[in-house]
Amino acid sequence: MSALTQLPAWQALWDHFADAKHHHMRDLFASDPQRAERYALEVGGLFLDYSKNRITDDTLRGLMQLAREAGLPTKLKAMFKGEKINSTENRAVLHVALRNRTNSPILVDGEDVMPKVNSVLARMGKFCHAIRSGEWLGYTHQPITDVVSIGIGGSDLGPLMVCSALKPFGHPRMNMHFVSNVDGAQLKETLKKVHPETTLFIVESKTFTTQETLTNALTAREWFVARARDEKAVAKHFVAVSTNKKAVAEFGIDPANMFEFWDWVGGRYSLWSAIGLPIMLYLGEENFTELLNGAHIMDQHFANASFEQNMPVLLAMIGIWYINYYGGGSHVIAPYDQYLHRLPAFIQQLDMESNGKQTCLDGSPVDFETAPIIWGETGINGQHAFFQLLHQGTHISPIDLICSLQNSSSLPGHHEILLANVFAQAEAFMRGKTAEEVREELAAQGLKGDALEALVPHKVFGGNRPTNTLLMDRLDPRNLGSLIALYEHKIFVQGVIWGINSFDQWGVELGKQLAKTIHAELAGKLDDAPHDSSTKALIRRYRRANAGQ
Ligand code: G6Q
């Protein structure tokens, strides 16, 4: 048995569950007129209504007790203090230092990291100002109009998601492009849209060894040099963001054009570091600082609020309730905001790469579920697609409905319709529709007798389906910063409860090794490497199809 399942609070919650699983939220609301008020919380510009969950005061008490028994208070302090909590890579985990706006010292191996953080931020600020103001000129003395960010995974998704989310704050002259896929189609299509004289390429890679990124960067560099006909022009059009100065220099980017970050910044937690350079270029230094400020507000709240009033802790522990007790293995992210259309993909990586683990910190296997499958889409589109399963399917998938109260960029009349859908869906998921209500509805439409009764079971909705409603005052850099940090900390808390390492990613590393041998075989540089018969046949088939090319 794992340490977690032996905790008294873990068992006590099972005892509570035996009774609680029979509760219907409809009854919980009916018996407590204050429920919505009591199960809501505001942090900065974010408001969370968590009342439409299958929880009672006893559930929350039990969950908070579990958080304490699992050592959350100590682990939380350890992260903020820069202890090496990423034990399999022997690294600190300090995305909170990147937005530590109070500047209080944070030590790693006895050294305060804040001066380095501030100095890179200042360099980024200067560079971005030069590009945005038009002072930085390309090799034909023209200002930069297009930025192509080349990276993948954690070195792509964060900047891509934030730049899409905050488009209304973007520089009007700047067009942002993101290339991650080694399928040449993405780079090819991007290069069709840009001009070498006015394009800046940012090569983003923590390790600077990632095959997809380096292949794309090399092709982009060749494309550029073939047109500029001058190697020296590269200095005006290529910059790198990395922890690996040597590899950047070997690639052919002057380290003077490199923005640094450090091993204690995890890829999927790196948008606050120099990896956020495309964000700062697009939004400007002030807005990037606002993004950091928003995250810092959430960091402070997470570090200091009581667990009972702590937004990341509440979201995490309510998640644990479903994952480990109800056995709900999936969680839906449904932003009701077109600008947030990449948020589900971003949170999917953040959560599944962090907590998709089956080994406890001490090396023993887990004997409970860990990260749920995270998926989603803009809510309004989801309504016309997979929401059917969420309403009437056999799975319980909690849903985060995310939207903003004000939407200055929408066209007149649209935002009200959007928000009406958010609130209506949350209500429907909670209430459902009883057989009696269906009968009344059908009778009002003129149906009766057998025809009416035959339809009733199909139109009944059980309800009792959990949602969290997250409202932002408005979608701006500060509130987006708080929202992202909220999910980062939620994921951290769940990792602590499960006693796993949320900050390594051996599954991703495996992918980086696997293709190497087969790549050599496909290229005809290696024959007869040991494989199963299926893999061998696939390789042969590829080679036959491409023979003579
Ligand atoms: C993120 C992961 C992974 C990583 C990419 C890119 O946490 O580790 O998604 O960001 O594999 O790695 P590089 O930045 O080293 O190119």
XYZ file of C-alpha atoms and ligand atoms in Angstrom:
565
model
C 0.000 0.000 0.000
C 1.230 3.501 -0.816
C 1.817 6.125 1.853
C -1.170 8.084 0.533
C -3.741 5.322 0.865
C -2.630 4.688 4.452
C -3.371 8.237 5.567
C -6.274 8.487 8.021
C -7.828 11.297 5.940
C -7.757 9.136 2.781
C -9.746 6.421 4.536
C -12.051 8.903 6.277
C -12.955 10.317 2.869
C -13.915 6.818 1.679
C -16.237 6.524 4.658
C -17.729 9.912 3.828
C -18.003 8.948 0.149
C -20.204 5.949 0.961
C -22.893 8.420 1.986
C -21.956 11.453 -0.143
C -22.190 9.570 -3.441
C -25.973 9.502 -3.007
C -26.239 13.308 -2.780
C -27.748 15.212 -5.660
C -26.600 18.786 -6.105
C -30.200 19.821 -6.721
C -30.979 18.855 -3.117
C -27.795 20.419 -1.777
C -28.807 23.740 -3.363
C -32.387 23.428 -2.136
C -31.317 22.820 1.442
C -28.781 25.673 1.603
C -29.804 29.067 0.174
C -26.295 30.388 0.927
C -24.490 27.657 -1.013
C -23.496 29.815 -3.995
C -22.167 32.508 -1.706
C -20.304 30.123 0.558
C -18.684 28.151 -2.246
C -17.219 31.059 -4.165
C -13.928 32.884 -4.026
C -12.313 35.936 -5.609
C -8.596 36.427 -6.231
C -7.478 39.528 -8.117
C -9.611 39.696 -11.249
C -10.710 36.033 -11.040
C -13.916 34.782 -9.507
C -14.489 31.071 -8.928
C -17.913 29.580 -8.315
C -17.315 26.013 -7.136
C -20.783 25.497 -5.690
C -21.884 23.222 -8.538
C -19.740 20.358 -7.316
C -20.757 17.202 -5.469
C -19.358 18.499 -2.218
C -20.545 19.454 1.247
C -18.757 21.098 4.159
C -17.769 17.619 5.337
C -16.253 16.792 1.964
C -14.192 19.971 1.997
C -13.073 19.426 5.585
C -11.955 15.899 4.700
C -10.148 17.035 1.562
C -8.297 19.822 3.367
C -7.311 17.368 6.072
C -5.951 15.091 3.351
C -3.929 18.001 1.935
C -2.390 18.579 5.354
C -1.670 14.921 6.035
C -0.094 14.563 2.585
C 2.381 17.304 3.540
C 1.162 20.133 1.316
C 2.160 22.925 3.758
C 5.806 21.755 3.779
C 5.980 20.998 0.042
C 4.506 24.357 -0.851
C 7.154 26.164 1.188
C 9.873 23.949 -0.314
C 8.912 24.981 -3.849
C 8.852 28.711 -3.055
C 12.186 28.419 -1.215
C 13.937 26.909 -4.232
C 14.506 23.440 -2.776
C 15.252 20.763 -5.369
C 11.799 19.234 -5.418
C 12.316 17.880 -8.952
C 14.204 14.968 -7.442
C 14.726 12.799 -10.542
C 16.512 15.673 -12.280
C 17.932 17.158 -9.077
C 16.492 20.592 -9.885
C 14.637 23.349 -8.141
C 11.245 24.334 -9.591
C 11.102 28.082 -9.665
C 8.665 29.466 -12.181
C 7.469 31.524 -9.197
C 10.867 33.285 -9.149
C 10.302 34.469 -12.725
C 7.346 36.541 -11.554
C 8.545 37.334 -8.054
C 7.603 40.992 -8.266
C 8.608 41.714 -4.640
C 12.150 40.693 -5.558
C 12.702 38.943 -2.251
C 15.769 36.708 -2.563
C 15.223 33.100 -3.688
C 18.271 30.900 -3.274
C 19.340 27.976 -5.440
C 22.599 26.358 -4.288
C 23.156 29.371 -2.047
C 22.818 31.912 -4.893
C 19.976 34.414 -5.156
C 18.402 33.900 -8.597
C 16.589 37.236 -8.657
C 19.457 39.367 -10.087
C 19.714 36.969 -13.084
C 15.944 36.963 -13.564
C 15.829 40.755 -13.523
C 18.803 41.166 -15.796
C 17.308 38.889 -18.508
C 13.977 40.680 -18.192
C 15.736 44.005 -18.675
C 17.584 42.703 -21.775
C 14.340 41.359 -23.193
C 12.687 44.712 -22.547
C 15.424 46.624 -24.367
C 15.378 44.256 -27.325
C 11.596 44.304 -27.614
C 11.524 48.074 -27.427
C 14.068 48.292 -30.258
C 12.018 45.944 -32.466
C 8.635 47.443 -31.650
C 9.732 51.057 -32.062
C 11.262 50.278 -35.440
C 14.734 51.208 -34.215
C 16.017 47.631 -34.881
C 16.305 47.309 -38.637
C 16.695 44.304 -40.867
C 19.511 43.826 -43.375
C 17.855 46.170 -45.861
C 17.164 48.770 -43.164
C 13.493 47.993 -42.800
C 11.637 47.527 -39.517
C 10.529 44.045 -38.431
C 6.915 43.233 -39.236
C 6.822 39.450 -38.735
C 8.066 37.225 -35.947
C 8.446 33.480 -36.504
C 8.821 31.584 -33.245
C 10.342 28.141 -33.771
C 9.993 25.744 -30.827
C 7.908 22.789 -29.688
C 6.018 21.623 -26.591
C 6.788 23.820 -23.612
C 8.895 26.066 -25.837
C 5.954 26.786 -28.114
C 2.538 26.288 -26.569
C 2.776 28.928 -23.818
C 3.811 31.833 -26.082
C 1.382 30.661 -28.769
C -1.531 30.435 -26.339
C -0.798 33.815 -24.702
C -0.275 35.645 -28.007
C -3.584 34.248 -29.306
C -5.366 35.071 -26.057
C -4.162 38.664 -25.932
C -4.433 39.547 -29.610
C -6.316 42.789 -28.890
C -3.205 43.952 -26.959
C -0.798 43.076 -29.776
C 1.367 45.550 -31.691
C -0.505 46.514 -34.877
C 2.608 46.158 -37.068
C 3.623 42.775 -35.702
C 2.395 39.497 -37.186
C 3.147 36.476 -35.032
C 3.792 33.007 -36.478
C 4.530 29.805 -34.572
C 6.215 26.792 -36.113
C 6.492 23.600 -34.063
C 5.782 20.682 -36.386
C 8.716 19.022 -38.118
C 6.277 18.242 -40.927
C 7.731 20.743 -43.378
C 4.233 21.874 -44.325
C 4.000 24.233 -41.357
C 7.274 26.027 -42.000
C 6.660 26.083 -45.757
C 3.251 27.700 -45.348
C 4.666 30.193 -42.833
C 7.569 31.189 -45.066
C 5.097 31.924 -47.862
C 3.595 34.636 -45.669
C 6.772 36.424 -44.621
C 9.566 38.384 -46.241
C 13.223 37.845 -45.250
C 13.926 41.584 -45.018
C 11.292 42.167 -42.348
C 11.189 38.882 -40.430
C 12.700 37.973 -37.082
C 13.149 34.283 -36.255
C 13.225 33.307 -32.585
C 14.583 29.816 -32.024
C 13.195 28.649 -28.689
C 14.652 25.539 -27.083
C 15.681 24.889 -23.505
C 18.143 22.171 -24.493
C 18.837 23.320 -28.055
C 19.038 19.657 -29.016
C 15.392 19.039 -29.951
C 15.342 17.560 -33.444
C 12.072 19.149 -34.583
C 13.140 22.644 -33.549
C 16.672 22.405 -34.880
C 15.469 21.000 -38.210
C 12.950 23.826 -38.617
C 15.504 26.421 -37.495
C 18.113 25.131 -39.939
C 15.693 25.172 -42.859
C 14.566 28.692 -41.909
C 18.195 29.814 -41.716
C 18.972 28.338 -45.159
C 15.855 29.975 -46.597
C 16.949 33.282 -45.118
C 20.616 33.146 -46.195
C 19.636 32.073 -49.723
C 17.649 35.277 -50.018
C 19.797 37.718 -48.048
C 22.956 36.331 -49.712
C 24.931 37.408 -46.698
C 25.713 35.272 -43.629
C 26.265 38.438 -41.602
C 22.590 39.371 -42.065
C 21.659 36.445 -39.795
C 22.596 38.541 -36.751
C 19.749 40.964 -37.492
C 17.160 38.264 -38.083
C 17.839 35.288 -35.781
C 17.828 35.211 -32.006
C 17.794 32.217 -29.683
C 16.262 31.479 -26.305
C 17.948 28.644 -24.470
C 19.869 27.347 -21.463
C 22.564 25.948 -23.774
C 24.923 28.694 -24.954
C 27.386 26.275 -26.580
C 24.760 24.627 -28.784
C 23.371 28.031 -29.795
C 26.842 29.154 -30.938
C 27.407 25.867 -32.792
C 24.125 26.327 -34.591
C 25.329 29.673 -35.895
C 23.517 32.193 -33.725
C 25.781 34.679 -31.987
C 25.436 34.154 -28.187
C 25.096 37.955 -28.016
C 21.690 37.330 -29.619
C 20.736 34.705 -27.074
C 18.355 35.174 -24.158
C 19.070 32.868 -21.291
C 17.032 30.883 -18.824
C 17.911 28.162 -16.359
C 17.452 24.473 -15.589
C 15.045 25.292 -12.755
C 12.483 26.504 -15.298
C 10.479 23.546 -16.622
C 9.515 23.709 -20.310
C 5.767 23.764 -19.706
C 6.268 26.397 -16.976
C 8.571 28.597 -19.049
C 6.381 31.228 -20.691
C 7.338 33.621 -17.866
C 11.033 33.318 -18.747
C 12.879 34.387 -21.893
C 10.751 31.751 -23.665
C 8.105 34.487 -23.372
C 10.126 36.698 -25.756
C 7.504 36.378 -28.544
C 4.887 37.440 -25.985
C 6.867 40.497 -24.958
C 7.573 41.389 -28.580
C 3.908 41.235 -29.432
C 2.414 42.789 -26.292
C 5.217 45.075 -25.156
C 7.192 45.111 -21.918
C 4.426 46.733 -19.904
C 1.842 44.101 -20.782
C 4.347 41.283 -20.235
C 4.999 42.720 -16.784
C 1.258 42.751 -16.203
C 1.151 39.050 -17.095
C 3.867 38.470 -14.479
C 1.996 40.656 -11.982
C -1.148 38.598 -12.458
C 0.752 35.365 -11.853
C 2.403 36.899 -8.792
C -1.004 37.772 -7.322
C -1.951 34.087 -7.625
C 1.431 32.973 -6.222
C 0.983 35.175 -3.157
C -2.544 33.971 -2.667
C -1.480 30.326 -3.038
C 1.414 30.727 -0.609
C -0.515 32.620 2.045
C -4.268 31.927 2.004
C -5.688 29.228 4.234
C -6.358 26.020 2.322
C -10.110 26.484 2.830
C -9.944 29.843 1.016
C -7.227 28.951 -1.453
C -8.275 28.835 -5.103
C -5.602 26.447 -6.450
C -5.951 24.173 -3.406
C -9.744 24.081 -3.717
C -9.656 23.274 -7.440
C -7.002 20.613 -6.858
C -8.697 18.914 -3.935
C -12.128 18.933 -5.575
C -10.374 17.359 -8.572
C -8.908 14.668 -6.278
C -12.424 13.971 -5.013
C -13.604 13.082 -8.513
C -10.454 11.361 -9.778
C -9.771 9.170 -6.759
C -13.211 8.634 -5.236
C -15.702 8.895 -8.089
C -13.220 7.434 -10.566
C -13.737 10.270 -13.044
C -10.765 9.953 -15.359
C -11.230 13.031 -17.481
C -11.528 16.766 -17.039
C -12.808 19.269 -19.576
C -11.456 22.779 -20.146
C -14.142 24.804 -21.888
C -13.274 28.464 -22.443
C -16.197 30.559 -23.622
C -13.870 32.948 -25.354
C -12.544 32.641 -28.878
C -9.245 34.247 -27.891
C -8.709 31.396 -25.410
C -9.096 28.685 -28.042
C -5.585 27.326 -27.378
C -6.068 27.229 -23.596
C -7.329 23.597 -23.545
C -4.197 22.440 -25.413
C -1.970 24.437 -23.083
C -3.586 23.095 -19.890
C -3.574 19.622 -21.413
C 0.207 19.689 -21.666
C 0.636 21.377 -18.293
C -1.444 18.802 -16.457
C -0.866 15.571 -18.370
C 2.873 16.029 -18.739
C 3.219 17.018 -15.094
C 1.015 14.450 -13.410
C 0.780 11.667 -15.999
C 2.923 9.493 -13.747
C 2.606 6.104 -12.075
C 5.608 6.109 -9.750
C 5.756 7.703 -6.310
C 8.737 9.820 -5.316
C 10.223 6.872 -3.425
C 10.110 4.723 -6.574
C 7.135 2.609 -5.557
C 4.189 2.215 -7.946
C 1.022 4.198 -7.283
C -2.099 2.267 -6.284
C -4.544 5.044 -7.202
C -5.404 7.130 -10.265
C -3.275 10.161 -11.098
C -3.743 12.854 -13.786
C -7.059 12.772 -15.594
C -7.236 13.066 -19.354
C -7.522 16.787 -20.024
C -9.372 17.795 -23.130
C -11.588 20.538 -24.406
C -12.487 23.123 -26.950
C -14.167 26.502 -26.896
C -17.321 25.835 -24.892
C -19.792 27.162 -27.377
C -18.439 24.885 -30.128
C -18.294 21.991 -27.665
C -22.003 22.472 -27.005
C -22.693 21.538 -30.602
C -20.435 18.510 -30.414
C -19.192 16.606 -27.362
C -21.406 18.225 -24.712
C -23.956 15.496 -25.522
C -21.693 12.978 -23.793
C -21.122 15.349 -20.896
C -24.883 15.680 -20.354
C -26.069 12.134 -20.985
C -23.030 9.876 -21.418
C -21.828 7.364 -18.863
C -18.682 9.238 -17.793
C -18.357 11.865 -15.128
C -16.114 14.585 -16.506
C -15.909 17.725 -14.411
C -15.873 20.823 -16.587
C -14.178 24.172 -16.084
C -16.279 26.853 -17.771
C -14.059 29.894 -18.288
C -15.184 33.300 -19.509
C -14.918 37.008 -18.887
C -17.644 39.352 -17.709
C -16.691 42.239 -19.943
C -15.726 41.737 -23.502
C -14.831 44.992 -25.137
C -13.708 43.374 -28.387
C -16.899 41.469 -29.159
C -19.528 42.766 -31.555
C -22.707 44.244 -30.048
C -25.103 41.602 -28.693
C -22.691 38.656 -28.950
C -21.281 38.581 -25.450
C -24.679 38.352 -23.761
C -25.589 35.325 -25.837
C -22.239 33.723 -25.040
C -22.574 34.232 -21.293
C -26.204 33.129 -21.288
C -24.934 29.818 -22.638
C -22.262 29.488 -19.947
C -24.713 30.033 -17.118
C -27.421 27.885 -18.726
C -25.045 24.978 -19.276
C -23.729 25.094 -15.722
C -27.293 25.114 -14.420
C -28.349 22.235 -16.679
C -25.323 20.118 -15.750
C -26.178 20.607 -12.098
C -29.983 20.298 -12.173
C -30.572 17.921 -15.036
C -34.180 17.347 -16.049
C -36.472 14.919 -14.217
C -38.952 12.554 -15.875
C -41.758 14.691 -14.445
C -40.345 17.838 -16.046
C -39.932 16.022 -19.364
C -43.560 14.823 -19.243
C -44.810 18.352 -18.615
C -42.688 19.684 -21.444
C -43.886 17.028 -23.912
C -47.489 17.430 -22.868
C -47.236 21.173 -23.498
C -46.068 20.294 -27.020
C -49.272 18.247 -27.509
C -47.857 14.736 -27.046
C -49.663 12.163 -24.940
C -50.062 8.481 -24.148
C -47.525 5.918 -25.398
C -45.872 8.343 -27.782
C -45.106 10.654 -24.861
C -43.944 7.868 -22.520
C -41.653 6.356 -25.177
C -39.749 9.624 -25.392
C -39.449 10.341 -21.680
C -36.380 8.179 -20.819
C -34.426 9.637 -23.739
C -35.078 13.201 -22.671
C -34.278 12.756 -18.996
C -31.042 14.329 -17.793
C -29.638 12.958 -14.550
C -27.797 16.196 -13.797
C -25.443 16.160 -10.798
C -22.621 16.777 -13.254
C -19.896 18.973 -11.765
C -18.717 22.302 -13.140
C -16.459 25.089 -11.932
C -17.335 28.503 -13.296
C -14.317 30.784 -13.591
C -15.119 34.384 -14.402
C -12.506 36.949 -15.257
C -13.379 40.629 -14.995
C -11.974 40.799 -18.490
C -9.404 38.943 -20.513
C -6.301 41.074 -20.072
C -2.617 40.301 -19.400
C -2.977 40.487 -15.624
C -5.996 38.218 -15.368
C -4.564 35.750 -17.866
C -1.388 35.607 -15.755
C -3.482 34.787 -12.690
C -5.468 32.169 -14.583
C -2.387 30.315 -15.850
C -0.733 30.414 -12.420
C -3.963 29.076 -10.912
C -3.719 25.939 -13.060
C 0.028 25.577 -12.462
C -0.540 25.505 -8.715
C -3.606 23.286 -8.934
C -1.463 20.736 -10.764
C 1.335 21.101 -8.202
C -1.078 20.429 -5.342
C -2.439 17.296 -6.977
C 1.099 16.047 -7.595
C 1.900 16.589 -3.901
C -1.182 14.640 -2.810
C -0.255 11.737 -5.094
C 3.387 11.932 -3.968
C 4.699 11.987 -7.538
C 7.205 14.234 -9.298
C 5.181 16.738 -11.337
C 8.287 18.271 -12.852
C 10.054 15.567 -14.833
C 8.882 14.164 -18.198
C 10.600 10.881 -19.022
C 7.833 10.026 -21.474
C 8.744 13.093 -23.528
C 12.466 12.253 -23.322
C 11.672 8.752 -24.628
C 10.072 10.273 -27.718
C 13.243 12.300 -28.295
C 15.378 9.103 -28.384
C 13.053 6.695 -30.145
C 13.004 8.010 -33.684
C 16.772 8.395 -34.037
C 17.605 4.836 -35.195
C 14.585 4.591 -37.439
C 15.410 7.970 -38.958
C 18.804 6.576 -39.991
C 17.061 3.518 -41.462
C 14.543 5.593 -43.406
C 17.397 7.690 -44.765
C 19.107 4.466 -45.926
C 22.090 5.004 -43.592
C 21.440 1.940 -41.473
C 20.122 -1.523 -42.241
C 18.784 -4.344 -40.147
C 18.494 -2.687 -36.771
C 16.594 -5.009 -34.442
C 12.840 -4.350 -34.563
C 9.620 -6.315 -34.326
C 8.224 -7.569 -37.632
C 5.582 -4.835 -37.824
C 8.125 -2.014 -37.467
C 10.427 -3.694 -40.000
C 7.592 -3.994 -42.522
C 6.617 -0.345 -42.075
C 10.210 0.775 -42.606
C 10.501 -1.390 -45.749
C 7.241 0.019 -47.075
C 8.455 3.598 -46.582
C 11.764 2.857 -48.274
C 10.040 1.228 -51.239
C 7.665 4.182 -51.620
C 10.536 6.668 -51.551
C 13.105 4.669 -53.520
C 14.875 6.739 -56.132
C 13.800 10.103 -54.709
C 7.956 20.555 -21.309
C 8.568 19.420 -21.974
C 8.643 19.502 -23.473
C 9.706 20.464 -24.003
C 9.877 20.247 -25.484
C 10.904 21.161 -26.087
O 7.862 20.672 -20.124
O 9.795 19.125 -21.429
O 7.386 19.836 -24.006
O 9.377 21.772 -23.719
O 10.227 18.914 -25.708
O 12.149 21.008 -25.487
P 13.274 22.070 -25.722
O 12.822 23.360 -25.173
O 14.485 21.530 -25.020
O 13.476 22.165 -27.207
